[in-house]
Tab-separated table of N, CA and C in Angstrom:
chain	number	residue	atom	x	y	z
A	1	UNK	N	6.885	-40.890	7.629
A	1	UNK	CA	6.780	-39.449	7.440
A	1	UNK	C	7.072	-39.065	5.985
A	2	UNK	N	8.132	-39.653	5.449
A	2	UNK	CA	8.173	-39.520	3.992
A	2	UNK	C	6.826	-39.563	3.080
A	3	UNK	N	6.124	-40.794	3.302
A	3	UNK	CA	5.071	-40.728	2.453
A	3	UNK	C	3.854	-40.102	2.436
A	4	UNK	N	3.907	-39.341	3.921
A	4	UNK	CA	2.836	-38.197	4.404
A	4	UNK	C	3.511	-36.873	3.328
A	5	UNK	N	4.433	-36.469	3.700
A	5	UNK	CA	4.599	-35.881	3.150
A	5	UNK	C	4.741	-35.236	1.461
A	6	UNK	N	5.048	-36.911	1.173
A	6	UNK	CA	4.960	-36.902	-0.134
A	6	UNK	C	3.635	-36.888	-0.814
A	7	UNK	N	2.641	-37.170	-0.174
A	7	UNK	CA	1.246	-37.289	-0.554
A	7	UNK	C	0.656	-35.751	-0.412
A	8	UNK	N	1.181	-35.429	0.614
A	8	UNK	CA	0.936	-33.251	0.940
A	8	UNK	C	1.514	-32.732	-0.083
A	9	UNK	N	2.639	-33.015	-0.677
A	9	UNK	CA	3.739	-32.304	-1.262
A	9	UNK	C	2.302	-32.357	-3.098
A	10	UNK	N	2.037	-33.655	-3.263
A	10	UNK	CA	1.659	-33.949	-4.290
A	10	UNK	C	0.262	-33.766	-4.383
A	11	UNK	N	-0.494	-33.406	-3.190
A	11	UNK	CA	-1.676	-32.459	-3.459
A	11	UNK	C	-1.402	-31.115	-3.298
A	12	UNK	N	-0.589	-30.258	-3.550
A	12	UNK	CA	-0.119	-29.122	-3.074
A	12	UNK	C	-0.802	-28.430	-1.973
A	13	UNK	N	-0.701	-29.384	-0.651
A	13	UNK	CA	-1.011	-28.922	0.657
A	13	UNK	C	0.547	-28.194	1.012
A	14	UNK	N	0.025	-27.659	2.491
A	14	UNK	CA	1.396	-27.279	3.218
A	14	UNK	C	2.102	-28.445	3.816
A	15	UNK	N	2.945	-28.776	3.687
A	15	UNK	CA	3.389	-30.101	4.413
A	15	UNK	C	3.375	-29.826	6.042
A	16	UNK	N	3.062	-31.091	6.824
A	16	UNK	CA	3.071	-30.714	8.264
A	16	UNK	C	4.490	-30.764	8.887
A	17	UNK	N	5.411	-30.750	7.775
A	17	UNK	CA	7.066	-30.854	8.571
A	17	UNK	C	7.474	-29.360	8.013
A	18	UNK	N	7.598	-28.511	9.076
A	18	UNK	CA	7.976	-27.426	8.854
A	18	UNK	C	9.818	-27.258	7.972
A	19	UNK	N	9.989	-26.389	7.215
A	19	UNK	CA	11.460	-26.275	6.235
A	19	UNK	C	12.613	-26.131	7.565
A	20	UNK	N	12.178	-26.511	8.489
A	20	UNK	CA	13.430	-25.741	9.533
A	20	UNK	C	13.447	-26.766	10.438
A	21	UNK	N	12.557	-28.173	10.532
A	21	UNK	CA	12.224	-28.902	10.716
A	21	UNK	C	12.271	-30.111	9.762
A	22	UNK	N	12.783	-30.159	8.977
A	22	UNK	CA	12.794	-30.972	7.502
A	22	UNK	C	14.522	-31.910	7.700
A	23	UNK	N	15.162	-31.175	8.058
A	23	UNK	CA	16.519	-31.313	8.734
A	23	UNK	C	16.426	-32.732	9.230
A	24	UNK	N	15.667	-32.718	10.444
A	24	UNK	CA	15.805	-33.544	11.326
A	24	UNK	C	15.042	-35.068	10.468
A	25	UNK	N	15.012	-35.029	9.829
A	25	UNK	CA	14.072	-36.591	9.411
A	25	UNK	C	14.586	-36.733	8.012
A	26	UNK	N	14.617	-38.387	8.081
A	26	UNK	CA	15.011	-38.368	6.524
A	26	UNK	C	14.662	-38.418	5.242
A	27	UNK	N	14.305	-36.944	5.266
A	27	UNK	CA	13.682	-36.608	3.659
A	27	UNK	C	14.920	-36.305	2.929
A	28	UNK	N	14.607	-36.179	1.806
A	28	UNK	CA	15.344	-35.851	0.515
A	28	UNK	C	16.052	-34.531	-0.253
A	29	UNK	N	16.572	-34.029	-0.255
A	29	UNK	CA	16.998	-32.712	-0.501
A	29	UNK	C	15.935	-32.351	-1.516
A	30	UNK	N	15.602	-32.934	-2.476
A	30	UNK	CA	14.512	-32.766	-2.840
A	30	UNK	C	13.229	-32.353	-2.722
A	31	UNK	N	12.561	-33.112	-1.573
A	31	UNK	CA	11.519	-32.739	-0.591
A	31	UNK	C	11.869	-32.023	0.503
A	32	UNK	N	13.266	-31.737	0.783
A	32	UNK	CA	13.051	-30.370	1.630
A	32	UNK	C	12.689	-29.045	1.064
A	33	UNK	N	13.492	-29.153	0.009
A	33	UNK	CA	13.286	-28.245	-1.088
A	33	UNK	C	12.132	-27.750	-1.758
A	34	UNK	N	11.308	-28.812	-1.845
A	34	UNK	CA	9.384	-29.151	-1.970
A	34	UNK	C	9.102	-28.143	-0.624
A	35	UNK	N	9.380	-28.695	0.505
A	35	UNK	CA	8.517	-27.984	1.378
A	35	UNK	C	9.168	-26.957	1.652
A	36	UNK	N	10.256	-26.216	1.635
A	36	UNK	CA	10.396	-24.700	1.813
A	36	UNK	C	9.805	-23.959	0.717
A	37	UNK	N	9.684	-24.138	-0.515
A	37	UNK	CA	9.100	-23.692	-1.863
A	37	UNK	C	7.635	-23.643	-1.286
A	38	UNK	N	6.778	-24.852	-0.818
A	38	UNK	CA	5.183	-24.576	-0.262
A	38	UNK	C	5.423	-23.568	0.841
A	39	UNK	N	6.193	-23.646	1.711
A	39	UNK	CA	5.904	-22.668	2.415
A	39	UNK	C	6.584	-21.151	2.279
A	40	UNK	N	7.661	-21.003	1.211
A	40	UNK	CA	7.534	-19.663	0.506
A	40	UNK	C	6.083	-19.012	-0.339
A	41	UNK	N	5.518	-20.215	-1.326
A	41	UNK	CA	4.790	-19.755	-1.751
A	41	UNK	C	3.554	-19.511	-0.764
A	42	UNK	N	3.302	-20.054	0.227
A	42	UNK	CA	2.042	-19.319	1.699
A	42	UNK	C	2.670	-18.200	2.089
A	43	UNK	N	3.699	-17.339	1.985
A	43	UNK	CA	3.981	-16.144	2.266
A	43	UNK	C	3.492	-15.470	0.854
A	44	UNK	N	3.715	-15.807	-0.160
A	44	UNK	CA	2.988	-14.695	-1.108
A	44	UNK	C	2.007	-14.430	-1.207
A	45	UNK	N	1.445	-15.602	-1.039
A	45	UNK	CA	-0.182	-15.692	-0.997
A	45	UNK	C	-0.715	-14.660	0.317
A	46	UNK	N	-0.247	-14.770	0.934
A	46	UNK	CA	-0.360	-13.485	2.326
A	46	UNK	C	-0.119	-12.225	1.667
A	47	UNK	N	0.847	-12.336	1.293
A	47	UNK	CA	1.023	-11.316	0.212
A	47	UNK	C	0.525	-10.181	-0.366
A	48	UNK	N	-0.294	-11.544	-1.058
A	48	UNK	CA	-1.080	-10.749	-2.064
A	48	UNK	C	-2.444	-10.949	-1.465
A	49	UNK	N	-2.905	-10.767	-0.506
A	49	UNK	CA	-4.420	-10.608	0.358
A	49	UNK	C	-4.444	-9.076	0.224
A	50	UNK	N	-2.784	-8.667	0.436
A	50	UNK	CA	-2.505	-7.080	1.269
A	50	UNK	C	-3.019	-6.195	0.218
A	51	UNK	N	-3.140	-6.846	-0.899
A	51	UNK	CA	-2.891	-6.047	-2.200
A	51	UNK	C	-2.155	-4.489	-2.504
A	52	UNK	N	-0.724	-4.854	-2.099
A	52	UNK	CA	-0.315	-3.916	-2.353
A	52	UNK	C	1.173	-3.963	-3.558
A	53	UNK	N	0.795	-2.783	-4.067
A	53	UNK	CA	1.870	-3.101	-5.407
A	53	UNK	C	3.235	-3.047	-5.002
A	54	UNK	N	4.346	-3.667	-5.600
A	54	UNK	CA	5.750	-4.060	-5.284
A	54	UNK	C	6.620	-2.787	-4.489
A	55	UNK	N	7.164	-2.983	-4.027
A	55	UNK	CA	8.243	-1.660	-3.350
A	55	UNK	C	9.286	-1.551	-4.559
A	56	UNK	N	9.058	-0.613	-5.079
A	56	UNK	CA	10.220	-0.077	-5.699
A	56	UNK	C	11.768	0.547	-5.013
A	57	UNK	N	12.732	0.242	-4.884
A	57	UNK	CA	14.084	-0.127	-4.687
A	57	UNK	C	14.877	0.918	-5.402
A	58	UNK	N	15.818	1.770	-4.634
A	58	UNK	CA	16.828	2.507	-5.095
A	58	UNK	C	18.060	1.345	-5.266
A	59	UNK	N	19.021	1.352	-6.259
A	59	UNK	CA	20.108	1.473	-6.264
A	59	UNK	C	21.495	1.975	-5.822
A	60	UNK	N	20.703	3.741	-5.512
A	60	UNK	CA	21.669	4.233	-4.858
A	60	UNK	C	22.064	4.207	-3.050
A	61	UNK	N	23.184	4.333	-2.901
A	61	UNK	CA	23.466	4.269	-1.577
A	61	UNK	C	22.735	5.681	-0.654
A	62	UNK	N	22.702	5.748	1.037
A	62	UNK	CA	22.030	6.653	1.766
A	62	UNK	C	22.033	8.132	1.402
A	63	UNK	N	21.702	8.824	1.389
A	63	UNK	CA	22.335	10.600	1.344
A	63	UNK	C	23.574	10.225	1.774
A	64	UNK	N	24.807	10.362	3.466
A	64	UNK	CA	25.333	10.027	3.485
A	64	UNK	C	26.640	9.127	3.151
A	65	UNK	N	25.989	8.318	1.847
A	65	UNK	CA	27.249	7.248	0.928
A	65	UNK	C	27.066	5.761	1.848
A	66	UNK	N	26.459	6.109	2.681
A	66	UNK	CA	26.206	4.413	3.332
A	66	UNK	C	25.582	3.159	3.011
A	67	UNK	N	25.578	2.412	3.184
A	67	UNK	CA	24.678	1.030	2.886
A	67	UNK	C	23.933	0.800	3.810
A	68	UNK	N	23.062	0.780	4.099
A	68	UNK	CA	21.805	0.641	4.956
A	68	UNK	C	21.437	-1.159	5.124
A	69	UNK	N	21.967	-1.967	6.409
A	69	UNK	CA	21.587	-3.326	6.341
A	69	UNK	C	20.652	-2.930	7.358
A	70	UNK	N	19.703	-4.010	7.729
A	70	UNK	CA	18.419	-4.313	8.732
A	70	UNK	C	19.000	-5.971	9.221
A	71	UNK	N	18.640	-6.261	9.936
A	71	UNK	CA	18.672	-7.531	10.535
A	71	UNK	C	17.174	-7.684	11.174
A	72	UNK	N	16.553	-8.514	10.736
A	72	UNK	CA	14.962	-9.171	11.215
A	72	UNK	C	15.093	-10.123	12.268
A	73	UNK	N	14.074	-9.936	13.453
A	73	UNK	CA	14.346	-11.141	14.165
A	73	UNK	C	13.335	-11.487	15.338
A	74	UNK	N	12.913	-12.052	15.455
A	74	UNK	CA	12.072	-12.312	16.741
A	74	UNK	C	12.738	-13.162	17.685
A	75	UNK	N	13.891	-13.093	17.567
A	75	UNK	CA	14.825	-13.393	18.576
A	75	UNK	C	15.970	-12.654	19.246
A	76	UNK	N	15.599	-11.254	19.172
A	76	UNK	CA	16.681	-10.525	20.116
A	76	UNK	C	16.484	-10.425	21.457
A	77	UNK	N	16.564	-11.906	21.851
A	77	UNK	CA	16.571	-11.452	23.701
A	77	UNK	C	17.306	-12.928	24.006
A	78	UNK	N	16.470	-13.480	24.546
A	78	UNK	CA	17.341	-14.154	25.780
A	78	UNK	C	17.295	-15.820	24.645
A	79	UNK	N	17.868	-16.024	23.213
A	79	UNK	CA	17.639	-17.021	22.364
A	79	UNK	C	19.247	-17.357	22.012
A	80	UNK	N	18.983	-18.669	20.983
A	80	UNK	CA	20.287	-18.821	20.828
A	80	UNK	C	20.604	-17.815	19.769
A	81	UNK	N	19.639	-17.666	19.048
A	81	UNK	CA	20.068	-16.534	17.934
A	81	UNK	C	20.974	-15.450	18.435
A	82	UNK	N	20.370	-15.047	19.380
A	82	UNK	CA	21.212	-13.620	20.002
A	82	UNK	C	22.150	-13.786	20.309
A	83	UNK	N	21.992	-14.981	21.476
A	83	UNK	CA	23.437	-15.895	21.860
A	83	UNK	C	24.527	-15.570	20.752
A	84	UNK	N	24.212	-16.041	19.070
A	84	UNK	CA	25.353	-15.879	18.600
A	84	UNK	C	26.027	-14.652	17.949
A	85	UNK	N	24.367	-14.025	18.015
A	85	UNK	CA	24.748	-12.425	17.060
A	85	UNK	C	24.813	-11.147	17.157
A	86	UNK	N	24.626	-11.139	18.931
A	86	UNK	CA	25.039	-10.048	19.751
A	86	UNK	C	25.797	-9.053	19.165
A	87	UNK	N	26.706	-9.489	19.516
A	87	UNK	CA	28.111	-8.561	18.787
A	87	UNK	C	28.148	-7.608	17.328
A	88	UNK	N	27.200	-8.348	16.547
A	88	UNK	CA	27.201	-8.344	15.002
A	88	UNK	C	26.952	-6.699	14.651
A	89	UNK	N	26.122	-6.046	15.189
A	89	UNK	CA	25.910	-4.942	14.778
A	89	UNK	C	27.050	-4.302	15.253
A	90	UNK	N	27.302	-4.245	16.310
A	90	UNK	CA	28.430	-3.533	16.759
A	90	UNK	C	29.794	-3.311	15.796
A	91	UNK	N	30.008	-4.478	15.034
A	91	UNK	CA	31.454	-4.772	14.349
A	91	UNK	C	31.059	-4.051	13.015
A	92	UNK	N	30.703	-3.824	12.224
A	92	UNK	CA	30.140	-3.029	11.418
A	92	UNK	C	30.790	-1.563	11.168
A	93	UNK	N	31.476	-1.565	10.109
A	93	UNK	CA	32.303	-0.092	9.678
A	93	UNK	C	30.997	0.769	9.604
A	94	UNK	N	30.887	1.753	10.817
A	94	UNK	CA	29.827	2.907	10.693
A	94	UNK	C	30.104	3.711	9.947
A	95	UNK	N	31.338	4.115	9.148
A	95	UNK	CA	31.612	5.340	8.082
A	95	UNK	C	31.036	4.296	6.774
A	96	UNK	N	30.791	3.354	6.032
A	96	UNK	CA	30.654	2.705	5.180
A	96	UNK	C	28.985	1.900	5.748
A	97	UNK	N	28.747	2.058	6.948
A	97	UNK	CA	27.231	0.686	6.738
A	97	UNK	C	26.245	1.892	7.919
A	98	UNK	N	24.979	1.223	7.677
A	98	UNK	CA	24.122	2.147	8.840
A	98	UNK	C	23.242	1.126	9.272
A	99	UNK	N	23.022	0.518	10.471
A	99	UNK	CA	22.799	-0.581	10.953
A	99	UNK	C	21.362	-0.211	11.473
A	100	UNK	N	20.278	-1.289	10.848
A	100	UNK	CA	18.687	-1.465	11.634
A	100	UNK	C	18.711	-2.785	11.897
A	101	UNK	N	18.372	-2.845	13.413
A	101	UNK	CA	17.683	-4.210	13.804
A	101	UNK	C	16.089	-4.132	14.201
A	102	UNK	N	15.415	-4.973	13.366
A	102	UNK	CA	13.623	-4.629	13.556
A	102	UNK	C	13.211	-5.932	14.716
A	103	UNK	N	13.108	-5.826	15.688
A	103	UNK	CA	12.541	-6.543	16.462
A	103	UNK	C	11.021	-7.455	16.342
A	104	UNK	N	10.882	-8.239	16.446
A	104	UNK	CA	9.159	-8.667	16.045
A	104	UNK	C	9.056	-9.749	17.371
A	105	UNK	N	9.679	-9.445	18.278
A	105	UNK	CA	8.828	-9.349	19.904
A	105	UNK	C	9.118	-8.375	20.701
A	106	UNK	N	8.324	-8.187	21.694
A	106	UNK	CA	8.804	-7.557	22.791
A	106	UNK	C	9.495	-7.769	23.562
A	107	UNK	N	10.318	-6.921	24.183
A	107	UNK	CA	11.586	-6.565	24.717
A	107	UNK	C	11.415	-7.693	25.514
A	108	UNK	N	12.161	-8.613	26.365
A	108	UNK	CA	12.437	-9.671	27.523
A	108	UNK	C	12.668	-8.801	28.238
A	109	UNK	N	13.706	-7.905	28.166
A	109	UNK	CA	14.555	-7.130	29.540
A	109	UNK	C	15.877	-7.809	29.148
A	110	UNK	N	16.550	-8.692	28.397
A	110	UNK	CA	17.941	-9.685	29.267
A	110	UNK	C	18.941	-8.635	28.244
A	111	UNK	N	20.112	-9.218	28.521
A	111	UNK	CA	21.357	-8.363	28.337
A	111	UNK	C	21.334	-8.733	27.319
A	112	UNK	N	20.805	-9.981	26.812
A	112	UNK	CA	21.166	-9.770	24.719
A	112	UNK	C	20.492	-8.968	24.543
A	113	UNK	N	18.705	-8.625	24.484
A	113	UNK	CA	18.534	-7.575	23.729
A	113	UNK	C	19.101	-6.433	23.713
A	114	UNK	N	19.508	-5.936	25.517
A	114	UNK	CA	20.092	-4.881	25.376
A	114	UNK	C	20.884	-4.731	24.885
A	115	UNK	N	21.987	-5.601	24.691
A	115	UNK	CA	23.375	-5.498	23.775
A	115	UNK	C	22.828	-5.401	22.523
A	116	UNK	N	22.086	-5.881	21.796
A	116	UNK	CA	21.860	-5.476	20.400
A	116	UNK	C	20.731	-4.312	19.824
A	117	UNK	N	20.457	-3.989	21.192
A	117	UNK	CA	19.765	-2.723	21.202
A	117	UNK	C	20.756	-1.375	21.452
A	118	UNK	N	21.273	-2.128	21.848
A	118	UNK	CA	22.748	-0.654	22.125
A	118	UNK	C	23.838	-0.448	20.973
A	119	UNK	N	24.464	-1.930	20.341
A	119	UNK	CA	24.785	-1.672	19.372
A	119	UNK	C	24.572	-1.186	18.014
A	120	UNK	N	23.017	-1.167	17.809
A	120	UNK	CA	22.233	-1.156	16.706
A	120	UNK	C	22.783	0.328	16.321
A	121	UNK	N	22.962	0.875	15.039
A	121	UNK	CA	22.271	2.554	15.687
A	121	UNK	C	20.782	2.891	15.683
A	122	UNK	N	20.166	1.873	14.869
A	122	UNK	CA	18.243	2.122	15.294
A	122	UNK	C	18.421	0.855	15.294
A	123	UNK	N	17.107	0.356	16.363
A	123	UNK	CA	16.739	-0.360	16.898
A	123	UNK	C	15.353	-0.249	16.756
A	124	UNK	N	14.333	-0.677	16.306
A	124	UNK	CA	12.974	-0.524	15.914
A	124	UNK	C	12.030	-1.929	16.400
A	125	UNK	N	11.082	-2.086	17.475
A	125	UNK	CA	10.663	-2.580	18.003
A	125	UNK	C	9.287	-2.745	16.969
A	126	UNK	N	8.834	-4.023	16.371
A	126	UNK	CA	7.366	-4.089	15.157
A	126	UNK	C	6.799	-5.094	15.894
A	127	UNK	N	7.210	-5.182	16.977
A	127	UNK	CA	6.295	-6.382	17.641
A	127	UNK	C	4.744	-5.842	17.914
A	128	UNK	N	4.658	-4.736	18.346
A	128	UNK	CA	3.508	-4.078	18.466
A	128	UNK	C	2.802	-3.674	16.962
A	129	UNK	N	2.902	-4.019	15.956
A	129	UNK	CA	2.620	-3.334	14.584
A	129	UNK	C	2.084	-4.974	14.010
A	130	UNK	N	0.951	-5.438	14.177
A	130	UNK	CA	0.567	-6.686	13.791
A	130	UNK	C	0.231	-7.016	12.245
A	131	UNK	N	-0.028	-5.620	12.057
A	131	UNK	CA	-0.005	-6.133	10.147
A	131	UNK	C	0.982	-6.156	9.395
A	132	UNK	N	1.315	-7.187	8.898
A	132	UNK	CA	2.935	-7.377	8.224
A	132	UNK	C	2.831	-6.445	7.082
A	133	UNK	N	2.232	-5.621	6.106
A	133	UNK	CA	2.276	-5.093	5.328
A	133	UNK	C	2.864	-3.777	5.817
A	134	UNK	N	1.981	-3.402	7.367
A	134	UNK	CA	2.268	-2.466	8.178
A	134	UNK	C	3.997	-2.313	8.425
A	135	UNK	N	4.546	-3.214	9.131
A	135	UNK	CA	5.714	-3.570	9.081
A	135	UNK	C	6.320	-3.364	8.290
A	136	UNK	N	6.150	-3.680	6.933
A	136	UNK	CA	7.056	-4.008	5.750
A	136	UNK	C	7.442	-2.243	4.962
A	137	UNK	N	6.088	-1.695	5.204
A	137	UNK	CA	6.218	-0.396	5.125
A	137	UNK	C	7.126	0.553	6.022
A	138	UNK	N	7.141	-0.073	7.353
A	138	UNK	CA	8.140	0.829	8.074
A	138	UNK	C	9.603	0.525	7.368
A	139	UNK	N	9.923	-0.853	6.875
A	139	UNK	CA	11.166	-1.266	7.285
A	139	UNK	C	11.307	-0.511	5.725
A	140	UNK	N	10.490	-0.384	4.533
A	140	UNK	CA	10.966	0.154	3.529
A	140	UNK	C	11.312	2.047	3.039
A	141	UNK	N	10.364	2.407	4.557
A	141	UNK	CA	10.637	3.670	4.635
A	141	UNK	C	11.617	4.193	5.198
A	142	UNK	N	12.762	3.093	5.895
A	142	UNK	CA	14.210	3.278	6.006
A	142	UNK	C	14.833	3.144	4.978
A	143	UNK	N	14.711	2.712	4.134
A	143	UNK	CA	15.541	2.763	2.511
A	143	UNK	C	16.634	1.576	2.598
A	144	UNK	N	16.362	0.545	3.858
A	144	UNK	CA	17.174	-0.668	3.837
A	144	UNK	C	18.160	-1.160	2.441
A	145	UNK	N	19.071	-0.908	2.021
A	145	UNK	CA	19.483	-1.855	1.020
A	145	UNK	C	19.763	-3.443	0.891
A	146	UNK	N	20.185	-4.104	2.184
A	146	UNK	CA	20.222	-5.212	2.510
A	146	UNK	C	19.448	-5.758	3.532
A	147	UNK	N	18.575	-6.567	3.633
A	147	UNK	CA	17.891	-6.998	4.838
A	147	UNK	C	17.420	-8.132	4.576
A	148	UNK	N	18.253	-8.838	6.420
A	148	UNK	CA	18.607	-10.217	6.626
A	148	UNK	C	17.580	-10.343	7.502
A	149	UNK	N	17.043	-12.034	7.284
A	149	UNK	CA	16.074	-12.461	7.874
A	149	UNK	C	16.907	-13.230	8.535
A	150	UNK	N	16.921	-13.205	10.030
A	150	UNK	CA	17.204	-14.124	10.907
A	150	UNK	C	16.588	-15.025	11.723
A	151	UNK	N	14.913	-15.373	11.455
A	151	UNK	CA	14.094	-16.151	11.945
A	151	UNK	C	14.712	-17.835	10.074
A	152	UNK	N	14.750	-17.072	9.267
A	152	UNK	CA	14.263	-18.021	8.536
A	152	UNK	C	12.915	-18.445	8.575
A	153	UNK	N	12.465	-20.319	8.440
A	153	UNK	CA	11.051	-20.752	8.702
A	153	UNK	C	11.153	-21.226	10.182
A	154	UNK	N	11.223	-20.315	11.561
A	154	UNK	CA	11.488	-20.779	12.369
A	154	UNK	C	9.814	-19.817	13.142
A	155	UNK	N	9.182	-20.316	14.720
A	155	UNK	CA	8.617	-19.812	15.144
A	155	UNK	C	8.711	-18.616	15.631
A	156	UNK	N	7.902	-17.483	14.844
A	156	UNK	CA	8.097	-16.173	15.709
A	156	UNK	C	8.314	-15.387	14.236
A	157	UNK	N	9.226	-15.843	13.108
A	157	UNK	CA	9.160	-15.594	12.208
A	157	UNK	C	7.923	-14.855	10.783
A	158	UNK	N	8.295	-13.425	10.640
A	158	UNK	CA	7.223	-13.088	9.709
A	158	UNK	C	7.850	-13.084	8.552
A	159	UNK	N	7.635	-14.074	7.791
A	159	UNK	CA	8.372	-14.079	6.594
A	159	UNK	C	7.261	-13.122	5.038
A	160	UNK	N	6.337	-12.592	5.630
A	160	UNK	CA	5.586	-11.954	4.680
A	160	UNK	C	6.238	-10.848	4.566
């Protein structure tokens, strides 16, 4: 597998060992590093199909004085992700933070989503919104200051 890869890596293909998947076999910090970089750069390239110019970014905090985090995920339901991060919005100083979780599936029904649908204070469901540019526009018309990707390069993940 090393030398498959190294031969992908060195025609600048996508490698067929996914960055989240790179873990498990013994490549090189090096060549993991190779293949999360190819497959960052296939998200820009998506990117830039959308042709749309950069989001410009406040500095300042909400009207309010808050910090605005998002949490991304196509795992708020019945996953281990949720499994561990249920709670997370909930713990969150609401006089100091203002909490979005953007969903990118549809609801399961199970008690994690609901728990992190209840804790959230918005909760925004983009599973139905298939163009990631589309998406990217909602999540920037909340004025997010911090926003965590919790798929990483994992399946289900829109990293555009």
């Amino acid at each position: 597998i090393v030398s498959i890869v190294a031969d992908q890596l060195d025609k600048n293909r996508l490698p067929s060992v996914h960055p989240h998947h790179s873990m498990l076999y013994p490549l090189s910090h090096h060549f993991r590093k190779a293949i999360a970089g190819r497959h960052a750069q296939l998200c820009l390239e998506k990117i830039q199909v959308l042709h749309k110019p950069p989001y410009r970014f406040s500095s300042n905090l909400a009207p309010d004085g808050r910090l605005r985090i998002g949490y991304v995920s196509s795992d708020f339901g019945n996953h281990p992700t949720s499994h561990l991060m249920q709670s997370i919005p909930g713990v969150h100083n609401r006089a100091r933070v203002e909490i979005f979780c953007y969903s990118l599936s549809p609801d399961d029904g199970t008690t994690f989503r609901q728990k992190v649908s209840r804790e959230a204070e918005h909760f925004i469901d983009l599973s139905a919104i298939q163009c990631n540019g589309k998406a990217a526009d909602r999540i920037y018309q909340d004025g997010i200051h911090v926003l965590v990707n919790m798929n990483g390069y994992t399946k289900g993940a829109r990293n555009e």
